Every structure is written in structure tokens, then in C-alpha cells.
mmCIF file of C-alpha atoms and ligand atoms in Angstrom:
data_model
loop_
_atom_site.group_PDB
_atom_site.id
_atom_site.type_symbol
_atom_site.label_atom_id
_atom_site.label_comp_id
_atom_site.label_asym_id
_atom_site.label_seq_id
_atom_site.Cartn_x
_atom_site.Cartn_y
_atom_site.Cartn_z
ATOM 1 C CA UNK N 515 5.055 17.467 30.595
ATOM 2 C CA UNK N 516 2.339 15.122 29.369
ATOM 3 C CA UNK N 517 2.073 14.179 25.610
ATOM 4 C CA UNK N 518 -0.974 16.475 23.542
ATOM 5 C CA UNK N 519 -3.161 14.639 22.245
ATOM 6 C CA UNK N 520 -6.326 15.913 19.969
ATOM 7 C CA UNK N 521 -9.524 15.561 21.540
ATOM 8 C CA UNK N 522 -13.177 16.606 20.055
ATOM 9 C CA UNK N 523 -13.850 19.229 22.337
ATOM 10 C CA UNK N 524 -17.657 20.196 20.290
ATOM 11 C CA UNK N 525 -20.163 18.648 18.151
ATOM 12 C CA UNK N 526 -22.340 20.729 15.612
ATOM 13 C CA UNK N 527 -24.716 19.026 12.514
ATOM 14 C CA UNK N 528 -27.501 20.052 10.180
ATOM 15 C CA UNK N 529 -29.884 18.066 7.338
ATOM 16 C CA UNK N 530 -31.819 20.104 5.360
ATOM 17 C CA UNK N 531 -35.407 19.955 5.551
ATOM 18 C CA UNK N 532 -36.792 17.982 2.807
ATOM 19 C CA UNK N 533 -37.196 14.442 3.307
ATOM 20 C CA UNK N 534 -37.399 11.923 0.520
ATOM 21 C CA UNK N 535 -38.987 8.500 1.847
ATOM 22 C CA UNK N 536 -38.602 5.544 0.385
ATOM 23 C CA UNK N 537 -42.084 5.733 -0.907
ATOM 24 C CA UNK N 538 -41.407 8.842 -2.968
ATOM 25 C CA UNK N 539 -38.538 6.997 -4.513
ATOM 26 C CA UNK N 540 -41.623 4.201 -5.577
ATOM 27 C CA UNK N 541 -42.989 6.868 -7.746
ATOM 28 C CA UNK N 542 -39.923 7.746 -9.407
ATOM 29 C CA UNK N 543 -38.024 4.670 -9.649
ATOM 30 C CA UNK N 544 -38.620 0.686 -10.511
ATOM 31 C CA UNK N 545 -38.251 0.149 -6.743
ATOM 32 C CA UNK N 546 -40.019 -0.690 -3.269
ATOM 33 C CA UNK N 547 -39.874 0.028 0.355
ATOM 34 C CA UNK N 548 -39.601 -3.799 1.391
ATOM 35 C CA UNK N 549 -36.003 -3.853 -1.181
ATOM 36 C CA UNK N 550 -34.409 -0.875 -0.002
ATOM 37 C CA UNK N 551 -34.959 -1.358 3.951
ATOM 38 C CA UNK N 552 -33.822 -4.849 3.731
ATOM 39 C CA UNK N 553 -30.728 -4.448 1.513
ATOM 40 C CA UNK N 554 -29.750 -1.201 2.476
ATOM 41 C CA UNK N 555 -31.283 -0.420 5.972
ATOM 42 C CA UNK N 556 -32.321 3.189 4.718
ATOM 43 C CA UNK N 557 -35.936 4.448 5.013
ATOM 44 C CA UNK N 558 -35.579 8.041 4.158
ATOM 45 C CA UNK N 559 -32.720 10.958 3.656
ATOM 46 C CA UNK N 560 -32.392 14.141 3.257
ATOM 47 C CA UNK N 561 -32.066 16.378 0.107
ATOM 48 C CA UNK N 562 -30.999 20.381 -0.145
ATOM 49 C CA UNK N 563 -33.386 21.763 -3.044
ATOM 50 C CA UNK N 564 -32.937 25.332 -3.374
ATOM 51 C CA UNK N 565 -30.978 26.081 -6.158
ATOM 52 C CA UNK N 566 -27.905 27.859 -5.410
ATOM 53 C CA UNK N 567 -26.677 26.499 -2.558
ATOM 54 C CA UNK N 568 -24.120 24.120 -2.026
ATOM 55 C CA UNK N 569 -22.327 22.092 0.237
ATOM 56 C CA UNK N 570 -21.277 25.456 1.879
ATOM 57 C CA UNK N 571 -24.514 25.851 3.056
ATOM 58 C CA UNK N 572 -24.792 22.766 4.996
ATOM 59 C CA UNK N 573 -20.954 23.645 5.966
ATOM 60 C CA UNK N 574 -21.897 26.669 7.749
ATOM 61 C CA UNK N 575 -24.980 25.762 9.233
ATOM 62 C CA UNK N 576 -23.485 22.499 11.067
ATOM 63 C CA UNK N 577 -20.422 25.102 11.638
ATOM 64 C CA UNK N 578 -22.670 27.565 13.136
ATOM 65 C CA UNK N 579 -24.653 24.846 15.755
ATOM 66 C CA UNK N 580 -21.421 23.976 17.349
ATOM 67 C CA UNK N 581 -20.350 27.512 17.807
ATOM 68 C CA UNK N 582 -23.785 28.548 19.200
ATOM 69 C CA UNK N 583 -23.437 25.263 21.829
ATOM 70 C CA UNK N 584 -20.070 25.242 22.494
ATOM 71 C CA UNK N 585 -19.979 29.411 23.008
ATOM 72 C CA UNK N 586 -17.121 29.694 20.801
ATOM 73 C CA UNK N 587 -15.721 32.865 19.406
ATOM 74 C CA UNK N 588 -15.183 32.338 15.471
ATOM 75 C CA UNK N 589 -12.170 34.570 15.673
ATOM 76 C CA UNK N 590 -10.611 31.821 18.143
ATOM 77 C CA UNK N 591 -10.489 29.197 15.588
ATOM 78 C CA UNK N 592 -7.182 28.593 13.649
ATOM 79 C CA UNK N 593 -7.823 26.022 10.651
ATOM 80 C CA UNK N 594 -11.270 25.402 9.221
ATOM 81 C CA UNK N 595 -10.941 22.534 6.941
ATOM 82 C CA UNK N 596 -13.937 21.008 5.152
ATOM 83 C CA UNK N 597 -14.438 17.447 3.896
ATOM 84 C CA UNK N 598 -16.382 16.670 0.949
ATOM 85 C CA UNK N 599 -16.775 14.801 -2.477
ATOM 86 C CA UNK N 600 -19.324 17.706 -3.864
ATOM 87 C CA UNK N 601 -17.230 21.059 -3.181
ATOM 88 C CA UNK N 602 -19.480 24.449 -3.965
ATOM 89 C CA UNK N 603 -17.897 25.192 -7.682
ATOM 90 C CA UNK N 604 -14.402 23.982 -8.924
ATOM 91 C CA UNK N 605 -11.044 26.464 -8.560
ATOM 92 C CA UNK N 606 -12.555 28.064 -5.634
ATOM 93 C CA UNK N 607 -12.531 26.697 -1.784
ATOM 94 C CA UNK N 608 -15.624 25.788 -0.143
ATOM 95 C CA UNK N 609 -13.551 25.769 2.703
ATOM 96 C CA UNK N 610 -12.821 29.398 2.733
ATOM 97 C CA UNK N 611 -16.350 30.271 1.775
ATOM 98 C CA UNK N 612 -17.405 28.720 4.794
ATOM 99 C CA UNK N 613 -14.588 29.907 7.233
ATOM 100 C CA UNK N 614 -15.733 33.291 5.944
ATOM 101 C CA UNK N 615 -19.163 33.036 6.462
ATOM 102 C CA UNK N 616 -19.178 31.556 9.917
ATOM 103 C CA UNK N 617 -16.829 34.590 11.036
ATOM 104 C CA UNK N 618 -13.584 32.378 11.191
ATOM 105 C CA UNK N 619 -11.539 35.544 10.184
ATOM 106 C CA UNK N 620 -8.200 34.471 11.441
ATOM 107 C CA UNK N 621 -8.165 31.155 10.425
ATOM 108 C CA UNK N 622 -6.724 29.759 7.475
ATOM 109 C CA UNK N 623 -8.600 27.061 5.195
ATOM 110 C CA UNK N 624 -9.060 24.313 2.679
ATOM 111 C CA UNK N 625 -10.597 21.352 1.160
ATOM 112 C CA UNK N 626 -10.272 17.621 2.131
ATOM 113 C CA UNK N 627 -11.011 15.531 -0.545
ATOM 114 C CA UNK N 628 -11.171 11.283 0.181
ATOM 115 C CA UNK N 629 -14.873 10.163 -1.053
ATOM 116 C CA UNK N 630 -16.641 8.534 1.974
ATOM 117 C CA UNK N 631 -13.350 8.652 3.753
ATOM 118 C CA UNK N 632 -12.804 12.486 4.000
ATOM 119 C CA UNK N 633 -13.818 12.637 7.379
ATOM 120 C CA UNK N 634 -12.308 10.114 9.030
ATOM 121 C CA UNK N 635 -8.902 10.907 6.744
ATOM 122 C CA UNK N 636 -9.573 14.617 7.920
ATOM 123 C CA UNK N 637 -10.019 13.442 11.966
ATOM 124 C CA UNK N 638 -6.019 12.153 11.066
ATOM 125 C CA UNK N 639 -4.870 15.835 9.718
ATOM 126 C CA UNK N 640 -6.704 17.590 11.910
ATOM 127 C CA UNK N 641 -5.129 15.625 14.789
ATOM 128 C CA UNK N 642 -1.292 15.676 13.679
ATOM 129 C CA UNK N 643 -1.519 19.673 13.435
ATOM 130 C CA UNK N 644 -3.022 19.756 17.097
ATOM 131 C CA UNK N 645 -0.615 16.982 18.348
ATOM 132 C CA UNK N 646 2.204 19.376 16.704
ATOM 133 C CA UNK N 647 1.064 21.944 18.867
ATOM 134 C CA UNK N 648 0.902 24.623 15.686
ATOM 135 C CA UNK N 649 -2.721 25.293 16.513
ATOM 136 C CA UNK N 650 -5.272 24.987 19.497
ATOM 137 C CA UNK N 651 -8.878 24.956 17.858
ATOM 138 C CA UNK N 652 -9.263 23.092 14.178
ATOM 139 C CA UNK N 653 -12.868 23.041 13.150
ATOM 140 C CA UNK N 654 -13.178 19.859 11.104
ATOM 141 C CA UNK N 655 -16.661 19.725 8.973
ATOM 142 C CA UNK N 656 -17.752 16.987 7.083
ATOM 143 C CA UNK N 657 -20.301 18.116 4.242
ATOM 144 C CA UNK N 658 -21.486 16.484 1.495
ATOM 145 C CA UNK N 659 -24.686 17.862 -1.441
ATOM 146 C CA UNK N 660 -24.696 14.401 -2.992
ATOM 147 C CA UNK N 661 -28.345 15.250 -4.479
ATOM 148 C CA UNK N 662 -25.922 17.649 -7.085
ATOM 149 C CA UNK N 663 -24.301 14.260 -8.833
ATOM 150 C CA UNK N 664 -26.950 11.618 -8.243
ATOM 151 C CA UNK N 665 -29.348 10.609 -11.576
ATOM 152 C CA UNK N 666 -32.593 10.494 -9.888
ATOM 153 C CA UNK N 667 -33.794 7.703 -12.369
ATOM 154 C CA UNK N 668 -30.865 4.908 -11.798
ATOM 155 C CA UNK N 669 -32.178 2.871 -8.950
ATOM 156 C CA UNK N 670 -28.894 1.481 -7.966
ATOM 157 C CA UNK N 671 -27.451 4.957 -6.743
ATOM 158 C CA UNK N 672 -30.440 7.046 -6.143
ATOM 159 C CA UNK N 673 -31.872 5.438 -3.207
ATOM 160 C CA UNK N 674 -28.589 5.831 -1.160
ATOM 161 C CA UNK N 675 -27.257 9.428 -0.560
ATOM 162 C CA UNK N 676 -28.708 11.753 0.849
ATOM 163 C CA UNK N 677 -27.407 15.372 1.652
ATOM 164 C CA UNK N 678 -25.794 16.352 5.201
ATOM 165 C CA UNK N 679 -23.511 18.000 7.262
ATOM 166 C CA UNK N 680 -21.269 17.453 10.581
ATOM 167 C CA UNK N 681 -18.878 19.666 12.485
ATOM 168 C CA UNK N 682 -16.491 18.400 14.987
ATOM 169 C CA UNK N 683 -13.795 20.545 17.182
ATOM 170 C CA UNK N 684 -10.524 19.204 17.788
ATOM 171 C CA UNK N 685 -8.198 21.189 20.746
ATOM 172 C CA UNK N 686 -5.647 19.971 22.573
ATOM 173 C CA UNK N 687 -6.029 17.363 25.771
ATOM 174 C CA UNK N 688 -3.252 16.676 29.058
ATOM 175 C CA UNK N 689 -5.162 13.545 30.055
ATOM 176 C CA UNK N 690 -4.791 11.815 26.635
ATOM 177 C CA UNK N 691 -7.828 11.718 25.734
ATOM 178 C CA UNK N 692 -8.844 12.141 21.895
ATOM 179 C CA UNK N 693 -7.134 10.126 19.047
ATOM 180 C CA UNK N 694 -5.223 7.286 19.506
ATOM 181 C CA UNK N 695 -4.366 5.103 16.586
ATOM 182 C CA UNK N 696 -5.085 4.912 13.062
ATOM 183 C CA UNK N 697 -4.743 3.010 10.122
ATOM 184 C CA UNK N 698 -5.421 4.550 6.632
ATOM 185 C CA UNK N 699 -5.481 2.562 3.519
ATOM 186 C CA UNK N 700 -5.969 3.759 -0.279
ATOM 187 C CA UNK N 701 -6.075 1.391 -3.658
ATOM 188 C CA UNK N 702 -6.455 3.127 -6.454
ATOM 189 C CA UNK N 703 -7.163 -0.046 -8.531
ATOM 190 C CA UNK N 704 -10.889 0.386 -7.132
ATOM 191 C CA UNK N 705 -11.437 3.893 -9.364
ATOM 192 C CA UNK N 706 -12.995 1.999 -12.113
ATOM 193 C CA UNK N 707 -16.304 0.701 -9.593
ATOM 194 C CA UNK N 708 -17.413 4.122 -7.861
ATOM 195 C CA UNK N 709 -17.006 7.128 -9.322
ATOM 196 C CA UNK N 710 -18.577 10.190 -11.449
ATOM 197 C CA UNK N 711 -16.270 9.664 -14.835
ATOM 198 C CA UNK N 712 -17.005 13.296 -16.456
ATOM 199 C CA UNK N 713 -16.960 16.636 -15.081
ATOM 200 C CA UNK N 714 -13.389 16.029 -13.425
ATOM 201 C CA UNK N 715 -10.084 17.493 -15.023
ATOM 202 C CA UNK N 716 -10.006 13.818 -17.557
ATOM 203 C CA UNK N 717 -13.284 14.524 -18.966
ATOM 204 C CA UNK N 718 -14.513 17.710 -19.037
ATOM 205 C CA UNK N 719 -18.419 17.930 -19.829
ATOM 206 C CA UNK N 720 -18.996 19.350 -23.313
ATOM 207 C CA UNK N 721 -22.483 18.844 -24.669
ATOM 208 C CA UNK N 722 -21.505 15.210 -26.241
ATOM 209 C CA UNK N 723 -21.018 14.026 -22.683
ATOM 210 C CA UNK N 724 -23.936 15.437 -21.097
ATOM 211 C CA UNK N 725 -25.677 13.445 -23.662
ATOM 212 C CA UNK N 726 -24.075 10.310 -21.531
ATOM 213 C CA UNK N 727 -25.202 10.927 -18.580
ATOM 214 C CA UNK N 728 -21.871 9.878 -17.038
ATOM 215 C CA UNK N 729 -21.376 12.966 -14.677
ATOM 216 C CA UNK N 730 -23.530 10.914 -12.440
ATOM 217 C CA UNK N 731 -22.195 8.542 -9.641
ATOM 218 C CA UNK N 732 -21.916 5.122 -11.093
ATOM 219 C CA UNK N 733 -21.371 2.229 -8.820
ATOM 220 C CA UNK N 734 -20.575 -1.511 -9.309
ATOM 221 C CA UNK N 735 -22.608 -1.754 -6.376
ATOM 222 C CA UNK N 736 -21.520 -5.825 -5.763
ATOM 223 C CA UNK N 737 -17.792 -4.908 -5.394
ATOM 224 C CA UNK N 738 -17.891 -2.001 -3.577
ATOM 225 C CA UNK N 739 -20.125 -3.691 -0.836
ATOM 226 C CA UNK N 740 -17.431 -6.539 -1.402
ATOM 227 C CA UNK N 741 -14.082 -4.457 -0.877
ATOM 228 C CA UNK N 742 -16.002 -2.675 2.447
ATOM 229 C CA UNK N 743 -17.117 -4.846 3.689
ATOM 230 C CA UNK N 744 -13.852 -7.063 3.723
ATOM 231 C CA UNK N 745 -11.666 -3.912 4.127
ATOM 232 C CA UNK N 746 -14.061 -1.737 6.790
ATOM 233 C CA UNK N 747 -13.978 -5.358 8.928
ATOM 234 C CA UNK N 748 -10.044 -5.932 8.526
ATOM 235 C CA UNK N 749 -8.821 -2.813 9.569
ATOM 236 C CA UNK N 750 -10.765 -2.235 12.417
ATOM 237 C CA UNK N 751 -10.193 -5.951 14.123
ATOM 238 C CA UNK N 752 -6.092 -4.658 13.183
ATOM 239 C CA UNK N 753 -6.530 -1.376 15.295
ATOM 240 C CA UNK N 754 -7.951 -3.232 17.992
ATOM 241 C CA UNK N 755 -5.261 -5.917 17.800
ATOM 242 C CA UNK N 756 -2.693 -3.652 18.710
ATOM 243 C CA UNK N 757 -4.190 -1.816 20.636
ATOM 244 C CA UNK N 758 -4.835 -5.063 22.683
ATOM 245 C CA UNK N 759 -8.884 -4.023 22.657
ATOM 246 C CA UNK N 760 -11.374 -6.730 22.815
ATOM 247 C CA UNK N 761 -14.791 -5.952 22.560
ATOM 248 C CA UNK N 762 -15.609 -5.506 25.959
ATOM 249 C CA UNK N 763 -13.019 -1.962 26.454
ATOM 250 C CA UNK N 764 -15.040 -0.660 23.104
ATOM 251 C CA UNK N 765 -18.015 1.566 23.815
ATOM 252 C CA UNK N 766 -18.761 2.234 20.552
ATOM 253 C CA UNK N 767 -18.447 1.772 16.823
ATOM 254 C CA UNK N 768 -19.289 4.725 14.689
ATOM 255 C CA UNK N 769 -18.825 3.151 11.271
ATOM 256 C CA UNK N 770 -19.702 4.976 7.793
ATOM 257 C CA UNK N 771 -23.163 4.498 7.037
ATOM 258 C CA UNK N 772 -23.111 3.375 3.288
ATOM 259 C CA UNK N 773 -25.146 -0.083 4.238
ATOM 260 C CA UNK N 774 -26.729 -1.647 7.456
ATOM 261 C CA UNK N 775 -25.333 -4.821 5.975
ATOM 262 C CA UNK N 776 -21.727 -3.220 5.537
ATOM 263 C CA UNK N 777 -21.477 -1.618 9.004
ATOM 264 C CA UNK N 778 -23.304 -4.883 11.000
ATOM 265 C CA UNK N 779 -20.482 -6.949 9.639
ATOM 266 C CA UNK N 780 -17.958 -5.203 10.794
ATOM 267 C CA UNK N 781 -19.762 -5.154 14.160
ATOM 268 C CA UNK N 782 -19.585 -8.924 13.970
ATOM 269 C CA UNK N 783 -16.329 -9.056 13.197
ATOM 270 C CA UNK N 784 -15.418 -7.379 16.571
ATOM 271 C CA UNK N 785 -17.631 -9.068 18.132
ATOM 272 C CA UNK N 786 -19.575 -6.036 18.913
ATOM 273 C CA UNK N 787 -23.100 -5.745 20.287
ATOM 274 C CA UNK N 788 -26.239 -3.955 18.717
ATOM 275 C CA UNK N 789 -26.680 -1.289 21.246
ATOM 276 C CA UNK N 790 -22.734 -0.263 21.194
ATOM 277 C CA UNK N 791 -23.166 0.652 17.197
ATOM 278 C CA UNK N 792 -24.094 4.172 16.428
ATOM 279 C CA UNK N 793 -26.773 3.707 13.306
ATOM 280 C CA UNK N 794 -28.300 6.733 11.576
ATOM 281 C CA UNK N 795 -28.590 5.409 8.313
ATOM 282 C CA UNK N 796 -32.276 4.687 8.463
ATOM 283 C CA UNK N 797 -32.910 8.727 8.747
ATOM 284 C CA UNK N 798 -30.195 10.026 6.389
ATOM 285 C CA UNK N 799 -28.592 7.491 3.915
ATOM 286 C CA UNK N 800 -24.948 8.004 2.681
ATOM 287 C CA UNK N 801 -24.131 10.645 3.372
ATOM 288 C CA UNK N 802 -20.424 10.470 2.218
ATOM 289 C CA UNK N 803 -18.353 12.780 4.148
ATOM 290 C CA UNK N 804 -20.889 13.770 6.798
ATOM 291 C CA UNK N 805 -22.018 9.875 7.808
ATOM 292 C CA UNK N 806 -19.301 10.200 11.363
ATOM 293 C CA UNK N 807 -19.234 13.085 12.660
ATOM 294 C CA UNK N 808 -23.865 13.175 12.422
ATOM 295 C CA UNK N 809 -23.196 9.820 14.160
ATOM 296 C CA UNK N 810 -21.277 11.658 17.107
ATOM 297 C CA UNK N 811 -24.336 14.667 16.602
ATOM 298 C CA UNK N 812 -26.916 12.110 16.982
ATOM 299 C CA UNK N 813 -25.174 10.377 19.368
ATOM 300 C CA UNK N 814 -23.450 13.181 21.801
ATOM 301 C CA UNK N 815 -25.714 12.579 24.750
ATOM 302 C CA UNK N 816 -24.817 9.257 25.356
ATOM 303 C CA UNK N 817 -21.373 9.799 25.229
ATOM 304 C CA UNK N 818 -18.838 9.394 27.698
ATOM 305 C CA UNK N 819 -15.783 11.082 28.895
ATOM 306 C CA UNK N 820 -12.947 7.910 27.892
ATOM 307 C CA UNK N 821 -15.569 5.763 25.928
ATOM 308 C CA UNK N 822 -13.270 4.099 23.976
ATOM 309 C CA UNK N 823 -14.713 4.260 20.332
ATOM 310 C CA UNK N 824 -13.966 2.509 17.113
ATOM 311 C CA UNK N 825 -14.340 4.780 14.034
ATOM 312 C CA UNK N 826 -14.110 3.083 10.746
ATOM 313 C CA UNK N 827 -15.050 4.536 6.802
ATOM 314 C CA UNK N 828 -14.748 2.930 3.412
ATOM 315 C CA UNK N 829 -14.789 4.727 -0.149
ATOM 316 C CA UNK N 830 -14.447 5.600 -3.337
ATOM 317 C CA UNK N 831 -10.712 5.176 -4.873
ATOM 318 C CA UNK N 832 -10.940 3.308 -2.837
ATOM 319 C CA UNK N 833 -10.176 4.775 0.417
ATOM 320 C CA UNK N 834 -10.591 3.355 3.519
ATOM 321 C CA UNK N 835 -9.426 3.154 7.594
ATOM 322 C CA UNK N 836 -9.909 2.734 11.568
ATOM 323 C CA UNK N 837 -9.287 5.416 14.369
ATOM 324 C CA UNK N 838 -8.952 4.076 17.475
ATOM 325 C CA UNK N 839 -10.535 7.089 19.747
ATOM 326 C CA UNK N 840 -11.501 8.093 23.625
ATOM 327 C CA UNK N 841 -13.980 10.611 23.904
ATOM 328 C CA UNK N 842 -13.288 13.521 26.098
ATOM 329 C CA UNK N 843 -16.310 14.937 27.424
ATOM 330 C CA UNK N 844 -19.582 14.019 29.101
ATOM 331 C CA UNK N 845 -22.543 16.312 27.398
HETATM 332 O O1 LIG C 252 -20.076 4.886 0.510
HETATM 333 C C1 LIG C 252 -19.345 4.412 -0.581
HETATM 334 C C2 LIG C 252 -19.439 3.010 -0.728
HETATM 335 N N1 LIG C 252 -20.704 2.535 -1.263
HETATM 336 C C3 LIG C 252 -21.179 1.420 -0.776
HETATM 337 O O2 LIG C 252 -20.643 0.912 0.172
HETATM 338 C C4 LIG C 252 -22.349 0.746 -1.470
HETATM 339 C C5 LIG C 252 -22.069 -0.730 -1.594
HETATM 340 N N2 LIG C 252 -23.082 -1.480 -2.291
HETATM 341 C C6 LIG C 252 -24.317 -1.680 -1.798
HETATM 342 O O3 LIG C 252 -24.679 -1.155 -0.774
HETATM 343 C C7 LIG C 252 -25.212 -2.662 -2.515
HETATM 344 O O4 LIG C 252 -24.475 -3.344 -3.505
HETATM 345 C C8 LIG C 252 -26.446 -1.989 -3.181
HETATM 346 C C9 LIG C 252 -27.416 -1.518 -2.112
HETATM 347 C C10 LIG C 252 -26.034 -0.834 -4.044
HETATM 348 C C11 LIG C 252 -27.174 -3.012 -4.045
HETATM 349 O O5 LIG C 252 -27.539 -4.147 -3.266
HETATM 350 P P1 LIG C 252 -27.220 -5.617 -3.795
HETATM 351 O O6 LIG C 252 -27.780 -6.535 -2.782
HETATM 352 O O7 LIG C 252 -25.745 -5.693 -4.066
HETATM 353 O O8 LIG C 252 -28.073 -5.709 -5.114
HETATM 354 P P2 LIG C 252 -27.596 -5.974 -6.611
HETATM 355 O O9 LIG C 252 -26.944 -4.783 -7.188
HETATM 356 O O10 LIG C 252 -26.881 -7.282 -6.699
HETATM 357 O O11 LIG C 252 -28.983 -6.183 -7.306
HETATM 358 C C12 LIG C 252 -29.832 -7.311 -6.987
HETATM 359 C C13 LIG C 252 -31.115 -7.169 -7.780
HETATM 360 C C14 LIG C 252 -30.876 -6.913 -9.266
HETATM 361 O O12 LIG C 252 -31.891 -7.545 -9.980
HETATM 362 P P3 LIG C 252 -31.656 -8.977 -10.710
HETATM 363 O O13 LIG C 252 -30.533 -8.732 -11.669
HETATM 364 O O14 LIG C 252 -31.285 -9.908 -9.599
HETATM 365 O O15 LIG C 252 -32.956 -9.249 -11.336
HETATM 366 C C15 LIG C 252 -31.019 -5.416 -9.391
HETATM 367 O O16 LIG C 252 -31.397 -5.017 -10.686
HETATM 368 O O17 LIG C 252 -31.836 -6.037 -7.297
HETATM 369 C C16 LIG C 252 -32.114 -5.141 -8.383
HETATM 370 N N3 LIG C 252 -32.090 -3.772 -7.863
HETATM 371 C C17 LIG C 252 -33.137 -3.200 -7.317
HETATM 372 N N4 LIG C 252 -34.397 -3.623 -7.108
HETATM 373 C C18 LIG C 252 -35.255 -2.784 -6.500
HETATM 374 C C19 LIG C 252 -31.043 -2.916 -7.824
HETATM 375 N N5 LIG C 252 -31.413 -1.755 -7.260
HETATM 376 C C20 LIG C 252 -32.716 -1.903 -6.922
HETATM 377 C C21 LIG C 252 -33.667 -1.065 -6.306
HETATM 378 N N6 LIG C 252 -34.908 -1.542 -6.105
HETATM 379 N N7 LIG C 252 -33.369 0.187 -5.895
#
């Protein structure tokens, strides 16, 4: 009998409506158009206003466009696991909120937490429990409601994320198909240069520390672009290495969109071409957990079955890695 492999069998994704432009930021910021295309590549991204919702809301609504294209019966899936740096409320699981709500009654689920690496750390466990053959349909969703941590009047942060969602199905493939390698990395040195110091279990917010401000994302935005660019770049010429790739057998790279700048040098690391780089950054910003899999939304059409594609994410932690995948079905 052939090996299983775990193969993305569905693609589902959703941005909320409201769009905030680069020239809205102008009249809320010290900033410009002209500054944040050219050192960032972003024009515009999304942001979920409502009060009340969460990133469970853009959970289930990505959930629910893959189940209405893919004609999938909820009750079918097994494991609903969602990624994300901004879960709904703290003790309880967005990810069983969201299994709930989409209709997922039999499945079990749970929270995968990595910064802007939960996805592509998620497309790994999602993957070993299909490869185990334990269970046939894992809905992996990739959700992030960054507008709930970001200080709309610090320049440096607020013209980056934006607010999204991606769903992906992962089911079992004979032709091996799916995920090949990976290579996962973590440093927890790099803590001290991204991150959203109170509001966590170190730091509790009291009134005092409201006063700071420091339940915001804060970024030392020179290293970080530093450490991704250098790490994003190493690890996926390594997967290709031993995989004995060049850039000719890749089809694609579908590389976190945190900065044009960050994801075109890893492109020119591996010697890879403009039009074989999946770019969505422009519409929606960072995106954190959602940035892959509304790359492979945006991107499904052109898709196809054995494209050999290079997925790659860098983040806060730091986290970081490269998946070496073939897609497994032409849409
Ligand atoms: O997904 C998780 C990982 N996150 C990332 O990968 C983000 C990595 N970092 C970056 O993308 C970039 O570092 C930023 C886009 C955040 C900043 O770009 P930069 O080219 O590194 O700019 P900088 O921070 O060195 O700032 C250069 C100048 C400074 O002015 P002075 O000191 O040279 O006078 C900043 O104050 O640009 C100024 N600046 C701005 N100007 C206009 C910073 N932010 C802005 C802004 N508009 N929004």
C-alpha cells in the first residue's frame, strides 16, 4: 500500500468589508502613501469594526466558504483547529466556538498559537494527524483580528495588519501529493522585538498599565525585518537543497506577507521569478495567521494538480519555517 500523505483537498477565505487605504492612515497618522507602498508594498487592508466580534467571526465565515464550495457535510469533519495570535476572549477556545458554529458537531477542537507562523506551524500538525491515519478531514483556519491589539496612532505598527481569515482542508492522498518536507525553527531570544508586553499571564492589565499603552503590538521594526528576512531566505533555499529543487521544479512561493521587501528577497534567494510569487499584500497587509492560506484563496485558480510550491512564514518569538508542498487539485 502507498504511503498517506496530507493533501489540501479545499480552500475557503473571508476579509471583512471595511477597507482602510493608505490615505485614511494620512489623516490619522504622521505618514504618506509614497512611504508605506515603497517600504512596505501595502496600499490598503482590511479591518472588522463591529464591536463584538472576534476572530471567530472571520473563523467561521472563511470556514463556511469552503464548506459551501467544496459541498462538505460539517458533521464529516474530525479536527477543527484554528490559528491565531488574537483568540476571541482568554480561557475559552475560539476554536470550539467556531467548530460549533459552522456545524462541526463531531469534531474535536483547539487553538494554534505561533504569531505569523501559526499557519504554516498548523499545515505541520494538521498533516502528521492525517499522515497517522487517526483522522480523514482536518479543517485548518488561519484567523487573525489584529485591529483588537494595534494603537491606531503609532505609525510603525499601524500601517501593517490588517484583519483576515483563511480555511484550508487537509484529507488524505494515494498519489503523494500534499506535504512533503518541512523545517520549523523557534528562538525565543527574539521575544523582546515583537510582541504585546501586557495583557498576557506576566502582566496582567490593571488600570496603571493601561495608562502605558503597552497592550499594543510593539515592534523593533529594523530587526525583525533583519531576522526574516535572513531566516525566511535560509530555510527555504535548505528545503529546496534537500529536496534537490532548483528553481525551475518550483511553481510557486507563497511566502508570509509581512513586507514586499521581506518576501522578494527570499524570492531572490531561490532564484525565483515575479510571476511564480503569490503577493496579496498590497490588498490586505499582515495579516498574521491568515497571510498563506488567503494566498492559496486568492490564488486557487491558477493552481495546479503537482505544482510544486514553496511555503515559507516568519514571526514573533520568533518563529519561523519552509514546507516543501505539491498541490493536489486543479480548480
Ligand atoms: O509578521 C511579523 C513580522 N513583522 C515584520 O516582518 C515587519 C518587519 N519590519 C518592517 O517591515 C519594517 O522595518 C517597517 C515597515 C516596520 C519599517 O520600515 P523601515 O524601512 O525599517 O523603517 P524604519 O523603522 O527604519 O524607519 C525609517 C524612518 C524613520 O525616520 P528617521 O528616524 O529616519 O527620521 C521612521 O521614524 O521612517 C520613519 N517612519 C515612518 N515614516 C512615515 C516609520 N514609520 C513610518 C511611517 N510613515 N508609517
Amino acid at each position: 500500500m502507498s504511503k498517506i500523505t496530507a493533501a489540501i483537498t479545499a480552500v475557503g477565505g473571508y476579509v471583512p468589508e471595511y477597507v482602510l487605504t493608505n490615505k485614511i492612515l494620512e489623516t490619522m497618522v504622521e505618514t504618506n502613501d509614497e512611504w508605506i507602498t515603497s517600504r512596505t508594498g501595502i496600499k490598503e487592508r482590511r479591518i472588522l469594526k463591529e464591536d463584538g466580534k472576534g476572530t471567530s467571526y472571520l473563523a467561521i465565515k472563511a470556514a463556511e466558504d469552503l464548506i459551501q464550495k467544496k459541498g462538505l457535510d460539517p458533521k464529516e469533519i474530525d479536527l477543527v483547529i484554528v490559528c491565531t495570535a488574537s483568540p476571541d476572549m482568554k480561557a475559552a477556545s475560539t476554536a470550539a466556538y467556531t467548530a460549533t458554529e459552522i456545524g462541526a458537531v463531531n469534531a474535536f477542537s483547539y487553538d494554534l498559537e505561533a504569531a505569523c507562523s501559526s499557519f504554516l506551524f498548523g499545515m505541520s500538525t494538521a498533516s502528521a494527524y492525517i499522515e497517522s491515519g487517526r483522522y480523514k478531514k482536518i479543517l485548518l483556519i488561519g484567523a487573525d483580528k489584529n485591529s483588537s491589539f494595534i494603537n491606531y496612532k503609532d505609525r510603525a505598527t499601524c500601517i501593517i495588519f490588517g484583519d483576515g481569515a483563511g480555511a484550508v482542508l487537509f484529507e488524505p492522498n494515494e498519489e503523494g501529493l500534499g506535504l512533503q518536507d518541512e523545517l520549523l525553527r523557534s528562538n525565543g531570544e527574539g521575544r523582546e522585538f515583537l510582541q504585546a508586553t501586557y495583557g498576557g499571564s506576566s502582566y496582567p492589565i490593571n488600570k496603571d498599565t493601561f495608562e502605558e499603552g503597552k497592550h499594543y503590538v510593539f515592534q523593533d521594526g529594523k530587526t525583525v525585518f533583519k531576522n526574516a528576512v535572513f531566516n525566511m531566505a535560509d530555510v527555504a533555499e535548505k528545503i529546496m537543497k534537500r529536496n534537490d529543487l532548483v528553481n525551475d521544479d518550483i511553481a510557486w512561493l507563497a511566502a508570509h506577507q509581512a513586507n514586499k521587501r521581506i518576501i522578494d528577497a527570499t524570492a531572490n534567494r531561490i532564484k525565483l521569478e515575479d510571476d511564480k510569487v503569490m503577493m496579496n499584500i498590497q490588498r490586505y497587509g499582515n495579516t498574521t495567521s491568515a497571510t498563506l492560506p488567503l494566498l492559496l484563496f486568492d490564488y486557487e485558480s491558477q493552481l495546479k494538480k503537482g505544482d510544486k510550491i514553496i511555503f515559507a512564514a516568519f514571526g514573533g518569538g520568533f518563529t519561523w519555517g519552509s514546507i516543501y508542498f505539491k498541490w493536489a487539485y486543479n480548480s
